[in-house]
CSV table of C-alpha atoms in Angstrom, one decimal:
chain,number,residue,atom,x,y,z
A,1438,MET,CA,24.1,-8.7,-20.0
A,1439,SER,CA,21.5,-7.8,-17.4
A,1440,LEU,CA,17.7,-8.2,-17.8
A,1441,ARG,CA,17.3,-4.5,-17.4
A,1442,THR,CA,19.8,-3.8,-20.2
A,1443,VAL,CA,18.0,-6.2,-22.5
A,1444,LEU,CA,14.7,-4.7,-21.7
A,1445,GLY,CA,16.1,-1.2,-22.2
A,1446,ALA,CA,17.3,-2.0,-25.6
A,1447,PHE,CA,14.1,-3.6,-26.6
A,1448,LEU,CA,12.0,-0.7,-25.3
A,1449,THR,CA,14.2,1.8,-27.1
A,1450,GLY,CA,13.5,0.1,-30.3
A,1451,LEU,CA,9.7,0.0,-29.8
A,1452,VAL,CA,9.7,3.7,-28.7
A,1453,GLY,CA,11.8,4.7,-31.7
A,1454,ALA,CA,9.4,2.8,-34.0
A,1455,GLY,CA,6.5,4.7,-32.4
A,1456,LEU,CA,4.9,1.5,-31.2
A,1457,ILE,CA,4.7,2.5,-27.6
A,1458,ALA,CA,5.1,5.6,-25.5
A,1459,ALA,CA,8.4,5.9,-23.6
A,1460,PRO,CA,7.8,5.0,-19.9
A,1461,ALA,CA,9.6,6.9,-17.2
A,1462,GLN,CA,12.6,4.8,-16.3
A,1463,ALA,CA,13.6,5.2,-12.7
A,1464,SER,CA,17.1,6.0,-11.6
A,1465,THR,CA,16.0,6.7,-8.1
A,1466,LEU,CA,13.2,5.8,-5.7
A,1467,SER,CA,11.4,9.1,-5.5
A,1468,MET,CA,8.4,7.7,-3.5
A,1469,ARG,CA,10.0,6.5,-0.3
A,1470,GLY,CA,7.0,5.5,1.7
A,1471,ALA,CA,5.5,4.2,5.0
A,1472,ASP,CA,2.0,3.1,5.6
A,1473,VAL,CA,1.3,4.3,9.2
A,1474,SER,CA,-2.4,3.7,9.3
A,1475,THR,CA,-2.3,2.4,12.9
A,1476,LEU,CA,-0.1,5.1,14.2
A,1477,GLN,CA,-2.9,7.6,15.0
A,1478,ARG,CA,-4.5,5.2,17.3
A,1479,ALA,CA,-1.2,4.2,18.9
A,1480,THR,CA,-0.3,7.8,19.8
A,1481,ASP,CA,-3.9,8.5,21.0
A,1482,LEU,CA,-3.3,5.6,23.4
A,1483,GLY,CA,-0.1,7.2,24.6
A,1484,ALA,CA,2.4,4.9,22.8
A,1485,LYS,CA,6.0,6.2,23.0
A,1486,TYR,CA,8.6,6.1,20.2
A,1487,TYR,CA,12.3,6.4,20.5
A,1488,THR,CA,15.3,6.9,18.3
A,1489,ALA,CA,17.9,4.2,18.1
A,1490,ALA,CA,19.8,6.1,20.7
A,1491,GLY,CA,16.8,5.9,23.1
A,1492,VAL,CA,15.7,9.5,22.8
A,1493,GLN,CA,11.9,9.9,22.8
A,1494,ALA,CA,10.7,11.5,19.5
A,1495,ASP,CA,7.8,11.9,17.1
A,1496,PRO,CA,7.7,8.7,15.1
A,1497,LEU,CA,7.1,10.6,11.9
A,1498,ASP,CA,10.2,12.6,12.5
A,1499,ILE,CA,12.2,9.4,13.1
A,1500,LEU,CA,10.9,8.0,9.8
A,1501,SER,CA,11.7,11.2,8.0
A,1502,GLY,CA,15.2,11.0,9.3
A,1503,ALA,CA,15.5,7.4,7.9
A,1504,GLY,CA,14.5,8.6,4.4
A,1505,VAL,CA,10.7,8.5,4.3
A,1506,ASN,CA,9.1,11.3,2.2
A,1507,TYR,CA,5.6,9.8,1.5
A,1508,ILE,CA,2.9,8.6,4.0
A,1509,ARG,CA,0.2,6.1,3.1
A,1510,LEU,CA,-3.1,6.1,5.0
A,1511,ARG,CA,-5.9,3.6,4.5
A,1512,VAL,CA,-9.5,4.6,4.6
A,1513,TRP,CA,-12.4,2.4,5.4
A,1514,VAL,CA,-16.0,3.4,4.9
A,1515,ASN,CA,-17.6,3.0,8.4
A,1516,PRO,CA,-15.3,0.9,10.6
A,1517,ALA,CA,-16.6,-0.1,14.0
A,1518,SER,CA,-13.4,1.0,15.6
A,1519,GLY,CA,-13.9,4.7,14.6
A,1520,TYR,CA,-10.3,4.7,13.2
A,1521,ASN,CA,-9.2,4.7,9.6
A,1522,ASN,CA,-12.5,6.4,8.7
A,1523,ALA,CA,-12.8,9.6,6.7
A,1524,ALA,CA,-12.8,11.9,9.7
A,1525,LYS,CA,-9.7,10.3,11.2
A,1526,VAL,CA,-7.8,10.3,7.9
A,1527,LEU,CA,-8.7,14.0,7.4
A,1528,ALA,CA,-7.4,14.8,10.9
A,1529,TYR,CA,-4.1,12.8,10.4
A,1530,ALA,CA,-3.6,14.2,6.9
A,1531,ARG,CA,-3.1,17.6,8.6
A,1532,THR,CA,-0.3,16.2,10.7
A,1533,VAL,CA,1.3,14.4,7.8
A,1534,LYS,CA,1.2,17.4,5.4
A,1535,ALA,CA,2.4,19.8,8.1
A,1536,LYS,CA,5.6,17.7,8.4
A,1537,GLY,CA,6.2,18.0,4.6
A,1538,PHE,CA,5.3,14.5,3.6
A,1539,LYS,CA,3.4,13.6,0.4
A,1540,LEU,CA,0.2,11.7,1.0
A,1541,LEU,CA,-1.2,8.5,-0.5
A,1542,VAL,CA,-4.7,7.6,0.4
A,1543,ASP,CA,-5.5,3.9,0.1
A,1544,PHE,CA,-9.3,3.3,-0.4
A,1545,HIS,CA,-10.3,-0.2,0.7
A,1546,TYR,CA,-14.0,0.2,-0.1
A,1547,SER,CA,-15.0,-1.8,2.9
A,1548,ASP,CA,-15.6,-1.4,6.6
A,1549,THR,CA,-12.6,-3.7,7.3
A,1550,TRP,CA,-9.6,-5.2,5.7
A,1551,ALA,CA,-9.7,-5.7,1.9
A,1552,ASP,CA,-7.0,-7.9,0.4
A,1553,PRO,CA,-6.6,-10.8,-2.1
A,1554,GLY,CA,-8.7,-13.1,0.0
A,1555,VAL,CA,-11.6,-10.8,1.0
A,1556,GLN,CA,-13.2,-7.8,-0.5
A,1557,THR,CA,-16.3,-7.3,1.6
A,1558,LYS,CA,-18.8,-4.5,0.8
A,1559,PRO,CA,-19.3,-1.9,3.4
A,1560,ALA,CA,-22.5,-2.6,5.4
A,1561,ALA,CA,-24.2,0.5,4.0
A,1562,TRP,CA,-23.6,-0.8,0.4
A,1563,THR,CA,-24.6,-4.4,1.0
A,1564,GLY,CA,-27.7,-4.5,-1.1
A,1565,HIS,CA,-26.3,-2.4,-3.9
A,1566,GLY,CA,-25.8,-3.8,-7.4
A,1567,LEU,CA,-23.1,-2.8,-9.8
A,1568,SER,CA,-24.6,0.5,-11.0
A,1569,ALA,CA,-25.3,1.7,-7.4
A,1570,LEU,CA,-21.8,0.5,-6.4
A,1571,ALA,CA,-20.3,2.6,-9.1
A,1572,THR,CA,-22.1,5.6,-7.7
A,1573,ASP,CA,-21.0,4.7,-4.2
A,1574,VAL,CA,-17.4,4.4,-5.3
A,1575,TYR,CA,-17.5,7.8,-7.0
A,1576,ASN,CA,-19.3,9.6,-4.2
A,1577,HIS,CA,-17.1,8.1,-1.4
A,1578,THR,CA,-13.8,8.7,-3.3
A,1579,TYR,CA,-14.7,12.2,-4.4
A,1580,GLY,CA,-16.1,13.1,-1.0
A,1581,VAL,CA,-12.9,12.1,0.9
A,1582,CYS,CA,-10.6,13.6,-1.7
A,1583,ASN,CA,-12.5,16.9,-1.9
A,1584,SER,CA,-12.6,17.2,1.9
A,1585,LEU,CA,-8.9,16.7,2.0
A,1586,LYS,CA,-8.5,19.3,-0.7
A,1587,ALA,CA,-10.7,21.8,1.1
A,1588,GLN,CA,-8.6,21.6,4.2
A,1589,GLY,CA,-5.4,22.2,2.3
A,1590,THR,CA,-4.2,18.6,2.3
A,1591,THR,CA,-4.9,17.5,-1.2
A,1592,PRO,CA,-3.7,13.8,-1.7
A,1593,ASP,CA,-0.8,13.4,-4.0
A,1594,SER,CA,-1.9,9.8,-4.8
A,1595,ILE,CA,-5.0,7.7,-4.4
A,1596,GLN,CA,-5.4,4.0,-4.6
A,1597,ILE,CA,-8.6,2.7,-6.1
A,1598,GLY,CA,-8.9,-0.5,-4.1
A,1599,ASN,CA,-6.4,-2.4,-2.0
A,1600,GLU,CA,-4.7,-5.6,-3.3
A,1601,ILE,CA,-7.6,-6.2,-5.8
A,1602,ASN,CA,-6.1,-9.3,-7.4
A,1603,VAL,CA,-9.5,-10.6,-8.5
A,1604,GLY,CA,-11.6,-7.5,-8.0
A,1605,MET,CA,-13.2,-5.6,-5.2
A,1606,LEU,CA,-16.7,-5.1,-3.7
A,1607,TRP,CA,-17.4,-8.8,-4.0
A,1608,ASN,CA,-19.3,-10.4,-5.6
A,1609,ASP,CA,-20.5,-7.7,-7.9
A,1610,GLY,CA,-17.0,-6.4,-8.7
A,1611,LYS,CA,-15.2,-9.8,-8.6
A,1612,VAL,CA,-13.5,-11.0,-11.8
A,1613,VAL,CA,-15.3,-14.3,-12.7
A,1614,ASN,CA,-14.5,-16.3,-15.9
A,1615,ASN,CA,-12.0,-13.6,-17.0
A,1616,ASN,CA,-14.8,-11.0,-17.2
A,1617,PHE,CA,-13.2,-7.7,-16.1
A,1618,GLY,CA,-16.2,-5.7,-17.2
A,1619,PRO,CA,-17.8,-5.2,-13.7
A,1620,LEU,CA,-14.5,-4.4,-12.1
A,1621,ALA,CA,-13.7,-2.0,-14.9
A,1622,THR,CA,-16.9,-0.1,-14.2
A,1623,LEU,CA,-15.9,0.4,-10.6
A,1624,LEU,CA,-12.3,1.4,-11.4
A,1625,LYS,CA,-13.4,3.9,-14.0
A,1626,SER,CA,-15.8,5.4,-11.5
A,1627,GLY,CA,-13.0,5.8,-8.9
A,1628,TYR,CA,-10.6,7.2,-11.5
A,1629,ASN,CA,-13.2,9.8,-12.6
A,1630,ALA,CA,-13.9,10.8,-9.0
A,1631,VAL,CA,-10.2,11.4,-8.3
A,1632,LYS,CA,-9.6,13.5,-11.5
A,1633,ALA,CA,-12.8,15.5,-10.8
A,1634,CYS,CA,-11.5,16.3,-7.4
A,1635,ASN,CA,-7.9,17.1,-8.5
A,1636,SER,CA,-6.5,16.4,-11.9
A,1637,GLY,CA,-3.0,16.3,-10.6
A,1638,THR,CA,-3.6,13.5,-8.1
A,1639,GLN,CA,-2.1,10.2,-9.3
A,1640,VAL,CA,-4.5,7.2,-9.6
A,1641,ILE,CA,-2.9,4.0,-8.4
A,1642,ILE,CA,-4.2,0.5,-9.1
A,1643,HIS,CA,-2.8,-2.0,-6.6
A,1644,THR,CA,-2.5,-5.8,-6.6
A,1645,ALA,CA,-0.3,-8.2,-4.8
A,1646,ASN,CA,0.6,-9.8,-8.1
A,1647,SER,CA,4.4,-9.5,-7.8
A,1648,ASP,CA,4.6,-13.3,-7.5
A,1649,SER,CA,4.6,-14.0,-11.3
A,1650,LEU,CA,4.5,-12.5,-14.7
A,1651,ALA,CA,1.4,-14.6,-15.5
A,1652,HIS,CA,-0.7,-13.2,-12.6
A,1653,ALA,CA,0.4,-9.6,-13.2
A,1654,ARG,CA,-0.2,-9.7,-16.9
A,1655,TRP,CA,-3.6,-11.4,-16.5
A,1656,PHE,CA,-4.9,-8.7,-14.2
A,1657,TYR,CA,-3.4,-5.6,-15.8
A,1658,ASP,CA,-4.0,-6.9,-19.4
A,1659,GLY,CA,-7.6,-7.5,-18.3
A,1660,ILE,CA,-8.3,-4.1,-17.0
A,1661,ARG,CA,-6.5,-2.4,-19.8
A,1662,ALA,CA,-8.6,-4.3,-22.4
A,1663,ALA,CA,-11.7,-3.2,-20.5
A,1664,GLY,CA,-10.8,0.4,-21.0
A,1665,VAL,CA,-9.5,1.2,-17.5
A,1666,THR,CA,-7.1,4.2,-17.2
A,1667,TRP,CA,-4.6,4.6,-14.3
A,1668,ASP,CA,-1.4,6.5,-13.6
A,1669,VAL,CA,0.8,4.2,-11.4
A,1670,THR,CA,0.9,0.5,-11.2
A,1671,ALA,CA,1.3,-0.8,-7.6
A,1672,LEU,CA,2.4,-4.3,-6.4
A,1673,SER,CA,2.8,-5.8,-2.9
A,1674,TYR,CA,5.9,-7.9,-2.2
A,1675,TYR,CA,6.4,-9.9,1.0
A,1676,CYS,CA,9.4,-12.3,0.8
A,1677,ASN,CA,7.5,-15.2,2.4
A,1678,TRP,CA,4.6,-15.1,0.0
A,1679,HIS,CA,5.7,-13.6,-3.3
A,1680,GLY,CA,8.8,-15.4,-4.5
A,1681,THR,CA,12.4,-14.4,-4.9
A,1682,MET,CA,13.7,-10.8,-5.2
A,1683,SER,CA,15.1,-11.6,-8.6
A,1684,ASN,CA,11.6,-12.6,-9.7
A,1685,LEU,CA,10.3,-9.3,-8.3
A,1686,THR,CA,12.8,-7.4,-10.5
A,1687,THR,CA,11.5,-9.3,-13.5
A,1688,VAL,CA,7.9,-8.7,-12.8
A,1689,ILE,CA,8.5,-4.9,-12.2
A,1690,ALA,CA,10.5,-4.6,-15.4
A,1691,ASP,CA,7.9,-6.4,-17.4
A,1692,THR,CA,5.0,-4.4,-15.9
A,1693,LEU,CA,6.8,-1.1,-16.5
A,1694,SER,CA,7.5,-1.9,-20.2
A,1695,ARG,CA,4.2,-3.6,-20.9
A,1696,TYR,CA,1.9,-0.8,-19.6
A,1697,GLY,CA,4.1,2.2,-19.9
A,1698,ARG,CA,3.3,3.5,-16.4
A,1699,PRO,CA,5.5,4.0,-13.4
A,1700,VAL,CA,5.6,1.1,-10.9
A,1701,ILE,CA,5.8,1.1,-7.1
A,1702,LEU,CA,5.8,-1.4,-4.3
A,1703,ALA,CA,2.8,-0.2,-2.2
A,1704,GLU,CA,3.6,-2.7,0.5
A,1705,THR,CA,6.6,-4.6,1.8
A,1706,ALA,CA,8.1,-5.5,5.2
A,1707,ALA,CA,10.6,-7.9,6.8
A,1708,PRO,CA,10.7,-9.5,10.3
A,1709,PHE,CA,13.3,-8.5,13.0
A,1710,THR,CA,12.3,-11.6,15.1
A,1711,THR,CA,10.1,-14.7,14.9
A,1712,GLY,CA,9.0,-14.0,18.5
A,1713,ASN,CA,5.6,-12.7,19.4
A,1714,ALA,CA,4.8,-9.8,21.7
A,1715,ASP,CA,1.2,-10.5,22.5
A,1716,SER,CA,-1.6,-13.1,22.5
A,1717,THR,CA,-2.3,-12.7,18.8
A,1718,GLY,CA,-0.2,-14.9,16.5
A,1719,ASN,CA,2.1,-13.2,14.0
A,1720,SER,CA,1.0,-13.0,10.4
A,1721,ILE,CA,4.6,-13.9,9.3
A,1722,THR,CA,6.5,-16.4,11.3
A,1723,THR,CA,9.7,-17.0,9.4
A,1724,ALA,CA,12.6,-14.9,8.2
A,1725,CYS,CA,13.1,-13.8,4.6
A,1726,PRO,CA,15.2,-16.4,2.8
A,1727,GLY,CA,18.8,-15.5,3.1
A,1728,TYR,CA,18.2,-12.9,5.8
A,1729,ALA,CA,18.0,-13.6,9.5
A,1730,ALA,CA,15.1,-12.4,11.6
A,1731,THR,CA,17.3,-10.0,13.5
A,1732,TRP,CA,17.7,-6.3,13.7
A,1733,ALA,CA,20.5,-6.4,11.1
A,1734,GLY,CA,18.6,-9.0,9.0
A,1735,GLN,CA,15.5,-6.8,8.8
A,1736,GLY,CA,17.5,-3.8,7.6
A,1737,ALA,CA,19.4,-5.9,5.0
A,1738,ALA,CA,16.3,-7.5,3.7
A,1739,PHE,CA,14.5,-4.1,3.3
A,1740,THR,CA,17.5,-2.7,1.5
A,1741,ALA,CA,17.6,-5.7,-0.8
A,1742,VAL,CA,13.9,-5.3,-1.7
A,1743,GLN,CA,14.5,-1.7,-2.5
A,1744,ASN,CA,17.5,-2.5,-4.7
A,1745,ALA,CA,15.5,-5.3,-6.5
A,1746,ALA,CA,12.7,-2.8,-7.1
A,1747,LYS,CA,15.1,-0.2,-8.5
A,1748,ALA,CA,16.7,-2.8,-10.7
A,1749,GLY,CA,13.3,-3.4,-12.3
A,1750,GLY,CA,12.7,0.4,-12.8
A,1751,ALA,CA,10.4,1.1,-9.9
A,1752,ILE,CA,10.0,4.6,-8.6
A,1753,GLY,CA,8.8,3.9,-5.1
A,1754,VAL,CA,8.8,1.5,-2.2
A,1755,PHE,CA,6.4,1.7,0.8
A,1756,TYR,CA,7.0,-0.2,4.1
A,1757,TRP,CA,3.8,-1.5,5.5
A,1758,GLU,CA,3.0,-0.5,9.1
A,1759,PRO,CA,6.5,0.1,10.4
A,1760,THR,CA,5.2,1.8,13.5
A,1761,TRP,CA,2.7,-0.9,14.5
A,1762,TYR,CA,4.4,-2.4,17.6
A,1763,ALA,CA,2.2,-4.2,20.1
A,1764,VAL,CA,0.3,-1.4,22.0
A,1765,PRO,CA,-2.6,-2.7,24.1
A,1766,GLY,CA,-5.8,-1.5,22.6
A,1767,ASN,CA,-4.4,-1.1,19.1
A,1768,GLY,CA,-5.5,-4.4,17.8
A,1769,TRP,CA,-6.0,-5.7,14.2
A,1770,ASP,CA,-9.8,-6.2,14.4
A,1771,PRO,CA,-11.8,-3.0,13.8
A,1772,TYR,CA,-14.8,-4.8,15.4
A,1773,ASN,CA,-12.8,-5.3,18.6
A,1774,ILE,CA,-9.8,-3.0,18.4
A,1775,GLN,CA,-9.5,-2.7,22.2
A,1776,ASN,CA,-9.1,-6.4,22.9
A,1777,SER,CA,-7.6,-7.9,19.8
A,1778,GLY,CA,-3.8,-8.1,19.4
A,1779,ASP,CA,-1.2,-7.1,16.8
A,1780,GLY,CA,-0.1,-9.7,14.3
A,1781,TRP,CA,2.6,-7.4,12.9
A,1782,ASP,CA,4.7,-6.7,16.1
A,1783,ASN,CA,7.6,-8.7,14.7
A,1784,MET,CA,7.5,-6.8,11.4
A,1785,ALA,CA,7.5,-3.2,12.6
A,1786,VAL,CA,10.8,-1.2,12.5
A,1787,PHE,CA,10.3,-0.2,16.2
A,1788,ASN,CA,10.8,-2.9,18.7
A,1789,TRP,CA,8.4,-3.9,21.5
A,1790,THR,CA,9.4,-0.9,23.6
A,1791,GLY,CA,9.2,1.5,20.7
A,1792,VAL,CA,12.9,1.8,19.9
A,1793,PHE,CA,13.8,2.3,16.2
A,1794,ASN,CA,15.9,-0.1,14.2
A,1795,SER,CA,18.6,2.2,12.8
A,1796,GLN,CA,19.6,-0.4,10.2
A,1797,VAL,CA,16.4,0.2,8.4
A,1798,ARG,CA,16.8,3.0,5.8
A,1799,TRP,CA,14.8,4.1,2.8
A,1800,ILE,CA,17.2,4.6,-0.1
A,1801,SER,CA,17.0,6.7,-3.2
């Protein structure tokens, strides 16, 4: 008997007894996503993209043809690069929505990358304490959301923070000694801002805690106990960092049943080579276990991740930065975007000349 069958029977009993609400079990991946936050800069620089047959085409159209129906865009507060700020996200949202995609906006609440290892306050918020930061989060979130709404590109989903494994806006919003209170204040502020902007926009809370039940439960139990409300639980999964795919299925299934909210993978990716296209070292330098770092291996690994997510009951999987091949001037460092390189060039689904890997498919 499979884990999903056992969990299904257990949940049915709890639902029938009225102990929990019935979560929406997934039969398909309805959110088939791609985070293309560097694509706007790439195309501004003149980057070209090609189908697997070598025909030049709009990369968003190529992704759509491969099954993508949801686009994720990060937003920084005041990045030095001038990209991934509110104005650029507003502009690109028009392009995304005009092509029929749904839109997920990923708020980092920083001027640069926010992830499990760093959650730096925006420079403009540096001296702010928790109360002021809660107001900052509300105003920034509501402002971007309402501007998107006003131009006819209302976001379908919004992330309140990016990979906030131990909190955001450090150190005020960092979880210390299991105290989730300060983080909860910020998350509630973000949730309220989204719902004030548009009640139908889904609020997503995102960690990279797909590695273990203990980590996922610690975080989501913690925010739930502190009174945080959210609509969708999001995890990141990278095969080199977050364990086996069978463990991924277990964590997703447990998270779905434990919190009664739909689950997505907000980030995943796999390498097509261990080679490096530029002077900046790759973020991931080895293949997924059991899958070669080749064109075929990348496609097979991504399919396997999607199937593992579906087996746990997830409703969505987003590939992170599939269009970020090494284009000079489109570097990783927002403080030096022109001269820094791309550590993701071996993880994109377009090769170093912009040709699409036809073996990568988003599945339902």
